[in-house]
XYZ file of C-alpha atoms in Angstrom:
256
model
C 12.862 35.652 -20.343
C 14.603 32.704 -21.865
C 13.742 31.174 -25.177
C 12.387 29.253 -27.364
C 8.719 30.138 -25.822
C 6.940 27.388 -24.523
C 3.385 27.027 -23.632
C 3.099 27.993 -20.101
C 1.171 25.740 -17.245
C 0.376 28.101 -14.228
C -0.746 26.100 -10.759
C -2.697 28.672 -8.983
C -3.706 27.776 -5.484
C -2.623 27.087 -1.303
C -0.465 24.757 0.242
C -1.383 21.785 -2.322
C 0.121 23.102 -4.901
C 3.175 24.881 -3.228
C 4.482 22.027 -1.541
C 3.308 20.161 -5.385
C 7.293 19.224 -6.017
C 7.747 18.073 -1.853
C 7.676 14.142 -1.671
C 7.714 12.916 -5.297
C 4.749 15.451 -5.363
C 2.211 15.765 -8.005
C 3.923 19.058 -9.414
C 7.253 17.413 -10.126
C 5.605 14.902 -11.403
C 3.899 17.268 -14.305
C 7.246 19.049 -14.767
C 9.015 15.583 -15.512
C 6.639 14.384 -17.998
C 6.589 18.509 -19.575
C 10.408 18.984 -19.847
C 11.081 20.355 -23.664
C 7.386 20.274 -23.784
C 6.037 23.338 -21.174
C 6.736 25.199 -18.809
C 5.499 24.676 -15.210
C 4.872 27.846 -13.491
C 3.894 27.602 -9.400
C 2.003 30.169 -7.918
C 1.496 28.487 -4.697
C 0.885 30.072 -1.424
C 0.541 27.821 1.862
C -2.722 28.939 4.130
C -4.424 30.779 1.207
C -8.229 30.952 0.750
C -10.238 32.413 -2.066
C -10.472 35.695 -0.562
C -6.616 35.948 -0.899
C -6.636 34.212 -4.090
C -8.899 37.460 -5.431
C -6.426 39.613 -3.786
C -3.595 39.018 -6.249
C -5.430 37.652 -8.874
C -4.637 40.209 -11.445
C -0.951 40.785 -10.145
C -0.453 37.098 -10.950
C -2.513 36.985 -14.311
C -2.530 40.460 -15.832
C -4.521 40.822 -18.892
C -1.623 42.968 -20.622
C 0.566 40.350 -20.532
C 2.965 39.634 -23.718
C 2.220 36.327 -23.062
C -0.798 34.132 -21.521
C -0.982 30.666 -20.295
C -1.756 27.769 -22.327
C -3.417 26.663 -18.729
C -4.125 27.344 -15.224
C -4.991 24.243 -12.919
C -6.768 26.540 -10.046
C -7.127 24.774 -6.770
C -8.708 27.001 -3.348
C -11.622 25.335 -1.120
C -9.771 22.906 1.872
C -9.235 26.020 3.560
C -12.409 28.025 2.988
C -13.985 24.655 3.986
C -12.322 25.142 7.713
C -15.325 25.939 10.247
C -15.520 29.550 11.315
C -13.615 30.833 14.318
C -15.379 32.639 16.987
C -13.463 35.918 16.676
C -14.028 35.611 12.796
C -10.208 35.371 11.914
C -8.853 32.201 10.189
C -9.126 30.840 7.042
C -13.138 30.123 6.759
C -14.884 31.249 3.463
C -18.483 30.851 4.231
C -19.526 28.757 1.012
C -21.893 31.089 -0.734
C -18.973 33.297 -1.243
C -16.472 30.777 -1.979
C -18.903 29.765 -4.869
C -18.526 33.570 -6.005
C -14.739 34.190 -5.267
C -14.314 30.976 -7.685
C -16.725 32.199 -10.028
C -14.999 35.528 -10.153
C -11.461 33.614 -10.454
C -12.998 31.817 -13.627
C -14.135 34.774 -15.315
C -10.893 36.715 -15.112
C -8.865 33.655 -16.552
C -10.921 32.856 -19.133
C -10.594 36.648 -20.272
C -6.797 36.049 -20.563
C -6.925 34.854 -24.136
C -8.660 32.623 -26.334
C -6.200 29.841 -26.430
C -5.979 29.443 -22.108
C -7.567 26.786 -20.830
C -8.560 26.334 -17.229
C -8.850 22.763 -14.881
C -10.373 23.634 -11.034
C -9.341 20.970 -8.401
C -12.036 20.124 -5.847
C -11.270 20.377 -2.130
C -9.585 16.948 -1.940
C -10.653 14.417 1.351
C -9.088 14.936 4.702
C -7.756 12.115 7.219
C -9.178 13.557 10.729
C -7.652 10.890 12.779
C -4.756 11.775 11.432
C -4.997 15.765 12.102
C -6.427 15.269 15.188
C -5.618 11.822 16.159
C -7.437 10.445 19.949
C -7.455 14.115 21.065
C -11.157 13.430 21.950
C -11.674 17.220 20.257
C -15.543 17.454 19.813
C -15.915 20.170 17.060
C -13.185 19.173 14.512
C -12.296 23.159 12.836
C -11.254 21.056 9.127
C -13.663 17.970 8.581
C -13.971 15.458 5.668
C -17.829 16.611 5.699
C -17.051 20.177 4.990
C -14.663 19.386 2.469
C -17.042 17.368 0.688
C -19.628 20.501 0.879
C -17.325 22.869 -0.767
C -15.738 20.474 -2.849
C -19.204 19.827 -4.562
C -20.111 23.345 -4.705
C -16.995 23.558 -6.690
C -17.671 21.207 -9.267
C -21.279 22.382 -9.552
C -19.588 25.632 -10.274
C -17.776 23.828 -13.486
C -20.444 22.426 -14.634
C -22.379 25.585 -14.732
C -20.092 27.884 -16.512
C -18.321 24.464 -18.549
C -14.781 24.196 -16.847
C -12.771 21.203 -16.455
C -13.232 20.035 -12.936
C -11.729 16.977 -10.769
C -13.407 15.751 -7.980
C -10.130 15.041 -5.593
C -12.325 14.681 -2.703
C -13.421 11.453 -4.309
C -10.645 10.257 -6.375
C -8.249 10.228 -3.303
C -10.940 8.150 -1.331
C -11.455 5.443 -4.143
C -8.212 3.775 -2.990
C -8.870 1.286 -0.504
C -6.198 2.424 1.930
C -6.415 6.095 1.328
C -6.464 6.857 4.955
C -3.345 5.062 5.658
C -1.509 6.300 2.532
C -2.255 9.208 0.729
C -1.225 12.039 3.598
C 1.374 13.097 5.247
C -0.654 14.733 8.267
C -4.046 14.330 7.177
C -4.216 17.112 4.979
C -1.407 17.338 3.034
C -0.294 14.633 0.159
C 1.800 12.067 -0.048
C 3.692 11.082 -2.902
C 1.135 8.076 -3.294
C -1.889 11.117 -2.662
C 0.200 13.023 -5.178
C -0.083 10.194 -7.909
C -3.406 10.610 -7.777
C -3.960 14.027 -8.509
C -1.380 14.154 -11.725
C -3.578 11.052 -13.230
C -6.436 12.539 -12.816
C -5.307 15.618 -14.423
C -3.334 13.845 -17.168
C -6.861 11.932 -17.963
C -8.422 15.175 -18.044
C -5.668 16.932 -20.463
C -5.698 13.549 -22.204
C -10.122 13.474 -22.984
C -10.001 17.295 -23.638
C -11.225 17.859 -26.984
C -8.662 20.997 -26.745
C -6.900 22.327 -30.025
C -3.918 22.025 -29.692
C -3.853 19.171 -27.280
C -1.872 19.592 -24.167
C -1.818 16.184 -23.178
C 2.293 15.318 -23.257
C 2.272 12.811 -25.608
C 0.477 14.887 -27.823
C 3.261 18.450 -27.654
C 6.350 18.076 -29.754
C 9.293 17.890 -28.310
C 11.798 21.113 -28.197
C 14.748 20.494 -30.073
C 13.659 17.255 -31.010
C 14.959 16.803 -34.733
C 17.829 14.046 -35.148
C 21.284 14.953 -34.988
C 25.244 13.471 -35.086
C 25.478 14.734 -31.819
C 23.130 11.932 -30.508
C 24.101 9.364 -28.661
C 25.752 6.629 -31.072
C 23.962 3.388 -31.455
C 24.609 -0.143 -31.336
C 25.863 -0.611 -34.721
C 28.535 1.938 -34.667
C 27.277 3.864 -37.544
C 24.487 5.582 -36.373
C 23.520 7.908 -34.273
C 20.073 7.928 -31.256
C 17.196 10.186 -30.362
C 16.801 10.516 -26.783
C 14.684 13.502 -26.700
C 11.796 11.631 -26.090
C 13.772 9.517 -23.456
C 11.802 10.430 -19.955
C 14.723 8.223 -17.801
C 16.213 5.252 -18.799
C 13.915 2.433 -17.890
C 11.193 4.135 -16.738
C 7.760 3.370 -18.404
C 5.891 5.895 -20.113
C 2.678 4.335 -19.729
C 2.384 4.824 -15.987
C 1.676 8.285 -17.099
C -0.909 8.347 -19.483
């Protein structure tokens, strides 16, 4: 454990979120605008579905722990959403209990403490031409349709027991040209797919009527008093704050 201690971000969920800092991805994106802010903690596991989510649930969020998060961002459902395989293997969650695996996700991270605060992402929208391309395959195993289904069930879910939820499986198709841009096979994002999803939940963390805030513009800055050690300015007498400096020229209100 290093120090000072920060408020903690944990992204809980499948391939999404561990491939989140892959192609200018929407997790690097988070940890750029959080540096001497939070810290960004992935729990990311490629294939997972909300059985295996339940699993580990308490390994990854113990209830004795010295410290809880400040917030999870919980995403499971593309792969639950897959259609069942004969031999009942795979990755299908038949919905009714992907409703109660999430449910039962929820209630053990809002027990964590007081002050944690939860966002679920929906089961975002799929590209099949781009999975499956002119294959001519007749029963497509992951469909936009089925994502859709679970991603609503989801957000019903949210609304029911008052979570934060973001409907990915519409924001990514409000773009125009999301099926030529925001994958990089169909399923997984691409930086301009990843864009999407850390707007969406910086407009959430921005609306939140959360005390304290966790929007970034809104957290102090670690080590953010003045000093002589700063950078000396233009007149030769005194001295620069670059703390709040995210890189030289870039603008801080494409992130707000």
């Amino acid at each position: 454990m290093v120090g000072p201690v920060r408020p903690q971000f944990v992204l809980f969920g499948s391939s999404i979120v561990q491939f989140g800092y892959a192609k200018e991805g929407w997790v690097s994106i988070l940890s750029h605008l959080y540096a001497r802010k939070a810290d960004i903690v992935l729990r990311g596991y490629s294939g997972w579905n909300s059985r295996r989510a339940l699993q580990v649930l308490e390994t990854i969020f113990p209830k004795n722990a010295t410290e809880q998060p400040s917030l999870v961002i919980v995403y499971f459902g593309g792969n639950d959403s897959i259609l069942p395989h004969p031999s009942g293997l795979g990755q299908h969650v038949p919905l009714q209990e992907y409703i109660e695996n999430m449910r039962k996700i929820a209630i053990h991270l809002k027990s964590l403490s007081k002050k944690t605060r939860l966002i679920f992402l929906s089961a975002p929208a799929v590209n099949e031409t781009q999975i499956y391309g002119n294959s001519g395959v007749q029963k497509r195993s992951r469909n936009n349709e089925s994502c859709r289904i679970y991603s609503e069930a989801c957000l019903e879910l949210c609304r029911e027991m008052n979570i934060k939820a973001i409907d990915l499986w519409s924001a990514i198709q409000k773009r125009e040209d999301w099926l030529d841009v925001c994958f990089t096979d169909g399923v997984h994002l691409s930086a301009e797919g990843s864009k999407i999803v850390a707007k969406e939940i910086l407009k959430v963390l921005k609306e939140a009527e959360w005390e304290p805030s966790l929007h970034w513009k809104s957290m102090p800055f670690e080590f953010g008093e003045d000093s002589p050690y700063d950078p000396i300015g233009p007149d030769g007498i005194t001295t620069i704050n670059v703390s709040s400096n995210l890189t030289f020229g870039e603008n801080s209100e494409d992130w707000e």
